């Protein structure tokens, strides 16, 4: 055994520290989040007010819950299913469209129209930024 070189195990190298700079949120990110939350709240209000009991409770809970699940699967920044940006924009548009239709069916056409205008502008700007 004297012919073998003397080898001492070395300590493994430390991993390089990860970049800990926090992600900066822009005003457009905030507006996009507010549009999504307004859509969820709008669908909850619609579910609770547009139907008779017991369907108002069922739809008041199920409609925003389904919207959040679809948004989380396809349209959120950390989406479970990665889709093409066009598909992501289409999912967002369908969520905003459902909230607009909910306001219109509740007899609040001006709120629905105003939300649709703001949501489309914010969605186009956010989509263009994601593509670039």
Coordinates of N, CA, C and O in Angstrom, one line a residue:
X1 N 0.8 -1.2 0.0 CA 0.0 0.0 0.0 C 0.8 1.3 0.0 O 0.3 2.3 -0.1
X2 N 2.1 1.1 0.2 CA 2.9 2.3 0.2 C 3.1 2.9 -1.2 O 3.6 4.0 -1.3
X3 N 2.7 2.2 -2.2 CA 2.8 2.7 -3.6 C 1.7 3.7 -3.9 O 1.8 4.5 -4.9
X4 N 0.6 3.7 -3.2 CA -0.5 4.5 -3.5 C -0.2 5.9 -3.0 O 0.4 6.1 -1.9
X5 N -0.6 7.0 -3.7 CA -0.3 8.3 -3.3 C -1.3 8.6 -2.1 O -2.4 8.1 -2.0
X6 N -0.8 9.5 -1.3 CA -1.6 9.9 -0.1 C -2.5 11.0 -0.6 O -2.1 12.1 -1.0
X7 N -3.8 10.8 -0.5 CA -4.9 11.7 -1.0 C -5.7 12.1 0.2 O -6.2 11.2 0.9
X8 N -5.9 13.3 0.4 CA -6.8 13.8 1.5 C -8.0 14.4 0.8 O -7.9 15.2 -0.1
X9 N -9.2 14.0 1.3 CA -10.4 14.5 0.7 C -10.5 16.0 0.9 O -10.2 16.5 2.0
X10 N -11.0 16.7 -0.1 CA -11.2 18.1 0.0 C -12.6 18.5 0.3 O -13.5 17.7 -0.2
X11 N -12.8 19.6 0.9 CA -14.2 20.1 1.1 C -14.8 20.5 -0.2 O -14.1 21.2 -1.0
X12 N -16.1 20.1 -0.5 CA -16.7 20.6 -1.7 C -16.8 22.1 -1.8 O -16.9 22.8 -0.8
X13 N -16.7 22.6 -3.0 CA -16.8 24.0 -3.2 C -18.2 24.5 -2.9 O -19.2 23.8 -3.1
X14 N -18.2 25.7 -2.3 CA -19.5 26.3 -1.9 C -20.2 26.8 -3.2 O -19.6 27.3 -4.1
X15 N -21.5 26.6 -3.2 CA -22.3 27.1 -4.4 C -22.2 28.6 -4.5 O -22.2 29.3 -3.4
X16 N -22.3 29.1 -5.7 CA -22.3 30.6 -5.8 C -23.6 31.1 -5.3 O -24.6 30.5 -5.4
X17 N -23.5 32.3 -4.6 CA -24.7 32.8 -4.0 C -25.7 33.3 -5.1 O -25.2 33.8 -6.2
X18 N -26.9 33.0 -5.0 CA -27.9 33.3 -6.0 C -28.2 34.8 -5.9 O -28.0 35.5 -4.9
X19 N -28.6 35.3 -7.1 CA -28.9 36.7 -7.1 C -30.1 37.0 -6.3 O -31.2 36.4 -6.5
X20 N -30.0 37.8 -5.3 CA -31.1 38.1 -4.4 C -31.7 39.4 -4.7 O -32.4 39.9 -3.8
X21 N -31.6 40.0 -5.8 CA -32.2 41.2 -6.1 C -33.7 40.9 -6.3 O -34.1 40.1 -7.1
X22 N -34.5 41.6 -5.6 CA -36.0 41.4 -5.8 C -36.5 41.9 -7.1 O -35.9 42.8 -7.7
X23 N -37.4 41.2 -7.6 CA -38.0 41.5 -8.9 C -38.8 42.9 -8.8 O -39.5 43.1 -7.8
X24 N -38.6 43.7 -9.7 CA -39.2 45.0 -9.6 C -40.6 45.0 -10.3 O -40.7 44.4 -11.4
X25 N -41.6 45.5 -9.6 CA -42.9 45.5 -10.2 C -43.1 46.9 -10.8 O -42.8 47.9 -10.2
X26 N -43.7 46.9 -11.9 CA -44.0 48.1 -12.6 C -45.5 48.5 -12.3 O -46.3 47.7 -11.7
X27 N -45.9 49.7 -12.7 CA -47.3 50.1 -12.5 C -48.2 49.3 -13.4 O -49.3 49.0 -13.0
X28 N -47.7 48.8 -14.5 CA -48.5 47.9 -15.4 C -48.7 46.6 -14.7 O -49.8 46.1 -14.9
X29 N -47.8 46.1 -14.0 CA -48.0 44.8 -13.2 C -49.1 45.0 -12.2 O -50.0 44.2 -12.0
X30 N -49.1 46.2 -11.5 CA -50.1 46.5 -10.5 C -51.5 46.6 -11.2 O -52.5 46.1 -10.7
X31 N -51.5 47.3 -12.3 CA -52.8 47.5 -13.0 C -53.4 46.1 -13.5 O -54.6 45.9 -13.4
X32 N -52.5 45.3 -14.0 CA -52.9 44.0 -14.4 C -53.5 43.1 -13.3 O -54.5 42.5 -13.4
X33 N -52.8 43.2 -12.1 CA -53.3 42.5 -11.0 C -54.6 43.0 -10.5 O -55.5 42.3 -10.2
X34 N -54.8 44.4 -10.5 CA -56.0 45.0 -10.1 C -57.2 44.6 -11.0 O -58.3 44.4 -10.6
X35 N -56.9 44.5 -12.3 CA -57.9 44.1 -13.3 C -58.4 42.7 -13.0 O -59.6 42.4 -13.1
X36 N -57.4 41.8 -12.8 CA -57.7 40.4 -12.5 C -58.6 40.3 -11.2 O -59.6 39.5 -11.2
X37 N -58.2 41.0 -10.2 CA -58.9 40.9 -8.9 C -60.3 41.6 -9.1 O -61.3 41.1 -8.5
X38 N -60.4 42.6 -9.8 CA -61.7 43.2 -10.1 C -62.6 42.3 -10.8 O -63.8 42.2 -10.5
X39 N -62.1 41.5 -11.8 CA -62.9 40.5 -12.5 C -63.3 39.4 -11.5 O -64.5 39.0 -11.6
X40 N -62.5 39.0 -10.6 CA -62.9 37.9 -9.7 C -64.0 38.4 -8.8 O -65.0 37.7 -8.5
X41 N -63.8 39.6 -8.2 CA -64.8 40.2 -7.3 C -66.1 40.4 -8.1 O -67.2 40.2 -7.5
X42 N -66.0 40.9 -9.3 CA -67.2 41.1 -10.1 C -68.0 39.8 -10.3 O -69.2 39.8 -10.2
X43 N -67.3 38.7 -10.6 CA -68.0 37.5 -10.8 C -68.6 37.0 -9.5 O -69.6 36.3 -9.5
X44 N -67.9 37.2 -8.4 CA -68.5 36.9 -7.1 C -69.8 37.6 -6.8 O -70.8 37.1 -6.4
X45 N -69.7 38.9 -7.0 CA -70.9 39.8 -6.8 C -72.1 39.3 -7.7 O -73.2 39.2 -7.3
X46 N -71.7 39.0 -9.0 CA -72.7 38.5 -9.9 C -73.3 37.2 -9.5 O -74.5 37.0 -9.5
X47 N -72.5 36.3 -9.0 CA -73.0 35.0 -8.5 C -73.9 35.1 -7.3 O -74.9 34.4 -7.2
X48 N -73.6 36.0 -6.4 CA -74.4 36.2 -5.2 C -75.7 37.0 -5.5 O -76.7 36.8 -4.8
X49 N -75.7 37.9 -6.5 CA -76.9 38.8 -6.6 C -77.8 38.4 -7.8 O -79.0 38.8 -7.8
X50 N -77.3 37.6 -8.8 CA -78.1 37.4 -10.0 C -79.0 36.2 -9.9 O -79.8 35.9 -10.8
X51 N -78.8 35.4 -8.9 CA -79.5 34.1 -8.8 C -80.3 34.0 -7.5 O -80.0 34.7 -6.5
X52 N -81.3 33.2 -7.5 CA -82.1 32.9 -6.3 C -81.4 31.9 -5.4 O -80.6 31.1 -5.9
X53 N -81.8 31.8 -4.2 CA -81.3 30.8 -3.2 C -81.7 29.5 -3.7 O -82.8 29.3 -4.2
X54 N -80.9 28.5 -3.6 CA -79.6 28.3 -3.1 C -78.5 28.5 -4.1 O -77.3 28.4 -3.8
X55 N -78.9 28.8 -5.4 CA -77.9 28.9 -6.4 C -77.0 30.1 -6.3 O -75.9 30.1 -6.8
X56 N -77.5 31.2 -5.6 CA -76.7 32.3 -5.4 C -75.4 32.0 -4.6 O -74.4 32.5 -4.8
X57 N -75.6 31.1 -3.6 CA -74.4 30.8 -2.8 C -73.5 29.9 -3.6 O -72.2 30.1 -3.6
X58 N -74.0 28.9 -4.3 CA -73.2 28.0 -5.1 C -72.4 28.8 -6.2 O -71.2 28.7 -6.3
X59 N -73.1 29.7 -6.9 CA -72.5 30.4 -8.0 C -71.6 31.5 -7.5 O -70.6 31.9 -8.1
X60 N -72.0 32.1 -6.3 CA -71.2 33.2 -5.7 C -69.8 32.7 -5.3 O -68.9 33.4 -5.2
X61 N -69.7 31.4 -4.9 CA -68.5 30.8 -4.5 C -67.8 30.1 -5.7 O -66.6 30.3 -5.9
X62 N -68.5 29.4 -6.5 CA -67.9 28.6 -7.6 C -67.4 29.4 -8.8 O -66.4 29.1 -9.3
X63 N -68.1 30.5 -9.1 CA -67.6 31.3 -10.2 C -66.3 32.0 -10.0 O -65.4 31.8 -10.8
X64 N -66.1 32.7 -8.9 CA -64.7 33.2 -8.7 C -63.7 32.2 -8.5 O -62.5 32.3 -8.9
X65 N -64.1 31.1 -7.8 CA -63.1 30.0 -7.6 C -62.7 29.4 -8.9 O -61.5 29.1 -9.1
X66 N -63.6 29.1 -9.8 CA -63.2 28.6 -11.2 C -62.4 29.6 -11.9 O -61.4 29.2 -12.6
X67 N -62.7 30.9 -11.8 CA -61.9 31.9 -12.5 C -60.4 31.9 -11.9 O -59.5 32.0 -12.7
X68 N -60.3 31.8 -10.6 CA -58.9 31.8 -10.0 C -58.2 30.5 -10.4 O -57.0 30.6 -10.7
X69 N -58.9 29.4 -10.6 CA -58.2 28.2 -11.0 C -57.7 28.3 -12.4 O -56.6 28.0 -12.7
X70 N -58.6 28.8 -13.3 CA -58.2 29.0 -14.7 C -57.0 30.0 -14.8 O -56.1 29.8 -15.6
X71 N -57.1 31.1 -14.1 CA -56.1 32.1 -14.1 C -54.7 31.5 -13.6 O -53.7 31.7 -14.2
X72 N -54.8 30.7 -12.5 CA -53.6 30.1 -11.9 C -53.0 29.1 -12.9 O -51.8 28.9 -12.9
X73 N -53.8 28.4 -13.6 CA -53.3 27.3 -14.5 C -52.6 27.9 -15.7 O -51.6 27.4 -16.2
X74 N -53.2 29.0 -16.3 CA -52.8 29.4 -17.6 C -52.3 30.9 -17.7 O -51.4 31.2 -18.5
X75 N -52.8 31.8 -16.8 CA -52.5 33.2 -17.1 C -51.6 33.8 -16.0 O -51.2 35.0 -16.2
X76 N -51.4 33.2 -14.9 CA -50.6 33.8 -13.8 C -49.1 33.9 -14.2 O -48.6 33.2 -15.1
X77 N -48.4 34.8 -13.5 CA -46.9 34.9 -13.8 C -46.2 33.5 -13.6 O -45.2 33.2 -14.2
X78 N -46.7 32.8 -12.6 CA -46.1 31.4 -12.3 C -47.1 30.3 -12.7 O -47.4 29.5 -11.9
X79 N -47.6 30.4 -13.9 CA -48.6 29.5 -14.3 C -48.2 28.0 -14.3 O -47.0 27.7 -14.5
X80 N -49.1 27.1 -13.9 CA -48.8 25.7 -13.9 C -48.5 25.1 -15.3 O -47.6 24.4 -15.5
X81 N -49.4 25.6 -16.2 CA -49.3 25.1 -17.6 C -48.7 26.3 -18.4 O -49.3 27.3 -18.6
X82 N -47.5 26.1 -18.9 CA -46.9 27.1 -19.8 C -47.5 27.1 -21.2 O -47.5 26.0 -21.8
X83 N -48.1 28.2 -21.6 CA -48.7 28.2 -22.9 C -48.1 29.4 -23.7 O -47.4 30.2 -23.1
X84 N -48.4 29.4 -24.9 CA -48.0 30.5 -25.8 C -48.5 31.8 -25.3 O -49.7 31.8 -24.8
X85 N -47.8 32.9 -25.4 CA -48.3 34.2 -24.9 C -49.7 34.6 -25.6 O -50.5 35.2 -24.9
X86 N -50.0 34.1 -26.8 CA -51.2 34.4 -27.4 C -52.4 33.7 -26.6 O -53.4 34.3 -26.4
X87 N -52.1 32.5 -26.2 CA -53.1 31.7 -25.5 C -53.3 32.3 -24.1 O -54.5 32.4 -23.6
X88 N -52.2 32.8 -23.5 CA -52.3 33.4 -22.2 C -53.2 34.7 -22.3 O -54.0 35.0 -21.5
X89 N -52.9 35.5 -23.3 CA -53.7 36.7 -23.6 C -55.2 36.4 -23.8 O -56.1 37.1 -23.4
X90 N -55.5 35.2 -24.5 CA -56.8 34.8 -24.8 C -57.5 34.4 -23.5 O -58.7 34.8 -23.3
X91 N -56.8 33.7 -22.6 CA -57.4 33.3 -21.3 C -57.8 34.6 -20.5 O -58.8 34.7 -19.9
X92 N -56.8 35.5 -20.5 CA -57.1 36.8 -19.7 C -58.3 37.5 -20.4 O -59.1 38.0 -19.6
X93 N -58.3 37.6 -21.7 CA -59.5 38.2 -22.3 C -60.8 37.6 -22.0 O -61.8 38.3 -21.8
X94 N -60.8 36.2 -22.0 CA -62.1 35.5 -21.6 C -62.5 35.8 -20.2 O -63.7 35.9 -19.9
X95 N -61.5 35.9 -19.3 CA -61.9 36.3 -17.9 C -62.4 37.7 -17.8 O -63.5 37.9 -17.2
X96 N -61.8 38.6 -18.5 CA -62.3 40.0 -18.5 C -63.6 40.1 -19.2 O -64.5 40.9 -18.8
X97 N -63.8 39.3 -20.3 CA -65.1 39.3 -21.0 C -66.2 38.8 -20.1 O -67.3 39.3 -20.1
X98 N -65.9 37.8 -19.3 CA -67.0 37.2 -18.4 C -67.3 38.2 -17.3 O -68.5 38.3 -17.0
X99 N -66.4 39.0 -16.8 CA -66.7 40.0 -15.8 C -67.5 41.1 -16.5 O -68.5 41.6 -15.8
X100 N -67.2 41.5 -17.7 CA -67.9 42.5 -18.4 C -69.4 42.1 -18.6 O -70.3 42.9 -18.4
X101 N -69.6 40.9 -19.1 CA -70.9 40.3 -19.3 C -71.7 40.2 -18.0 O -72.9 40.5 -18.0
X102 N -71.0 39.9 -16.9 CA -71.7 39.9 -15.6 C -72.2 41.2 -15.2 O -73.3 41.3 -14.7
X103 N -71.4 42.3 -15.4 CA -71.9 43.6 -15.1 C -73.0 44.0 -16.0 O -74.0 44.6 -15.6
X104 N -72.9 43.7 -17.3 CA -74.0 44.0 -18.2 C -75.3 43.3 -17.8 O -76.4 43.9 -17.9
X105 N -75.2 42.0 -17.5 CA -76.4 41.3 -17.1 C -77.0 41.8 -15.8 O -78.2 41.6 -15.5
X106 N -76.2 42.4 -15.0 CA -76.7 43.0 -13.7 C -77.3 44.4 -13.9 O -77.8 45.0 -12.9
X107 N -77.3 44.8 -15.1 CA -77.9 46.1 -15.4 C -76.9 47.3 -15.2 O -77.4 48.5 -15.2
X108 N -75.7 47.0 -15.1 CA -74.7 48.1 -14.9 C -73.8 48.1 -16.1 O -72.6 47.8 -16.0
X109 N -74.3 48.5 -17.2 CA -73.6 48.5 -18.5 C -72.4 49.4 -18.5 O -71.4 49.1 -19.1
X110 N -72.5 50.6 -17.8 CA -71.4 51.5 -17.8 C -70.2 51.0 -17.0 O -69.1 51.2 -17.4
X111 N -70.5 50.3 -15.9 CA -69.4 49.7 -15.2 C -68.7 48.6 -16.1 O -67.5 48.6 -16.1
X112 N -69.5 47.8 -16.7 CA -69.0 46.8 -17.6 C -68.2 47.4 -18.7 O -67.1 46.9 -19.1
X113 N -68.7 48.4 -19.4 CA -68.0 49.0 -20.5 C -66.7 49.7 -20.0 O -65.6 49.6 -20.7
X114 N -66.7 50.4 -18.9 CA -65.5 51.0 -18.3 C -64.4 50.0 -18.0 O -63.3 50.1 -18.3
X115 N -64.9 48.9 -17.4 CA -63.9 47.8 -17.0 C -63.4 47.2 -18.3 O -62.2 46.9 -18.3
X116 N -64.2 46.9 -19.3 CA -63.7 46.3 -20.5 C -62.7 47.2 -21.2 O -61.6 46.7 -21.7
X117 N -62.9 48.5 -21.2 CA -61.9 49.4 -21.8 C -60.6 49.4 -21.1 O -59.5 49.3 -21.7
X118 N -60.7 49.5 -19.8 CA -59.4 49.5 -19.0 C -58.7 48.2 -19.1 O -57.5 48.1 -19.3
X119 N -59.4 47.1 -19.0 CA -58.8 45.7 -19.1 C -58.2 45.5 -20.4 O -57.1 44.9 -20.5
X120 N -58.8 45.9 -21.5 CA -58.2 45.6 -22.8 C -57.0 46.5 -23.0 O -55.9 46.0 -23.5
X121 N -57.0 47.7 -22.6 CA -55.8 48.6 -22.7 C -54.6 48.0 -21.9 O -53.5 47.8 -22.3
X122 N -54.9 47.6 -20.6 CA -53.9 47.0 -19.7 C -53.4 45.7 -20.3 O -52.2 45.4 -20.3
X123 N -54.3 44.9 -20.8 CA -53.9 43.6 -21.4 C -53.1 43.7 -22.6 O -52.1 43.0 -22.8
X124 N -53.4 44.7 -23.5 CA -52.6 44.9 -24.7 C -51.2 45.3 -24.3 O -50.2 44.8 -24.8
X125 N -51.1 46.3 -23.4 CA -49.8 46.8 -23.0 C -49.0 45.8 -22.3 O -47.8 45.6 -22.5
X126 N -49.6 45.0 -21.4 CA -48.9 43.9 -20.7 C -48.4 42.8 -21.6 O -47.3 42.3 -21.5
X127 N -49.3 42.5 -22.6 CA -49.0 41.5 -23.6 C -47.8 41.9 -24.5 O -46.9 41.1 -24.8
X128 N -47.8 43.1 -24.9 CA -46.7 43.6 -25.7 C -45.4 43.6 -24.9 O -44.3 43.3 -25.5
X129 N -45.5 43.9 -23.6 CA -44.2 43.9 -22.8 C -43.7 42.5 -22.6 O -42.6 42.2 -22.6
X130 N -44.7 41.5 -22.5 CA -44.3 40.1 -22.3 C -43.6 39.6 -23.6 O -42.7 38.7 -23.5
X131 N -44.1 40.0 -24.7 CA -43.5 39.5 -26.0 C -42.2 40.1 -26.3 O -41.4 39.6 -27.0
X132 N -41.9 41.3 -25.8 CA -40.6 42.0 -26.1 C -39.5 41.5 -25.2 O -39.6 40.8 -24.2

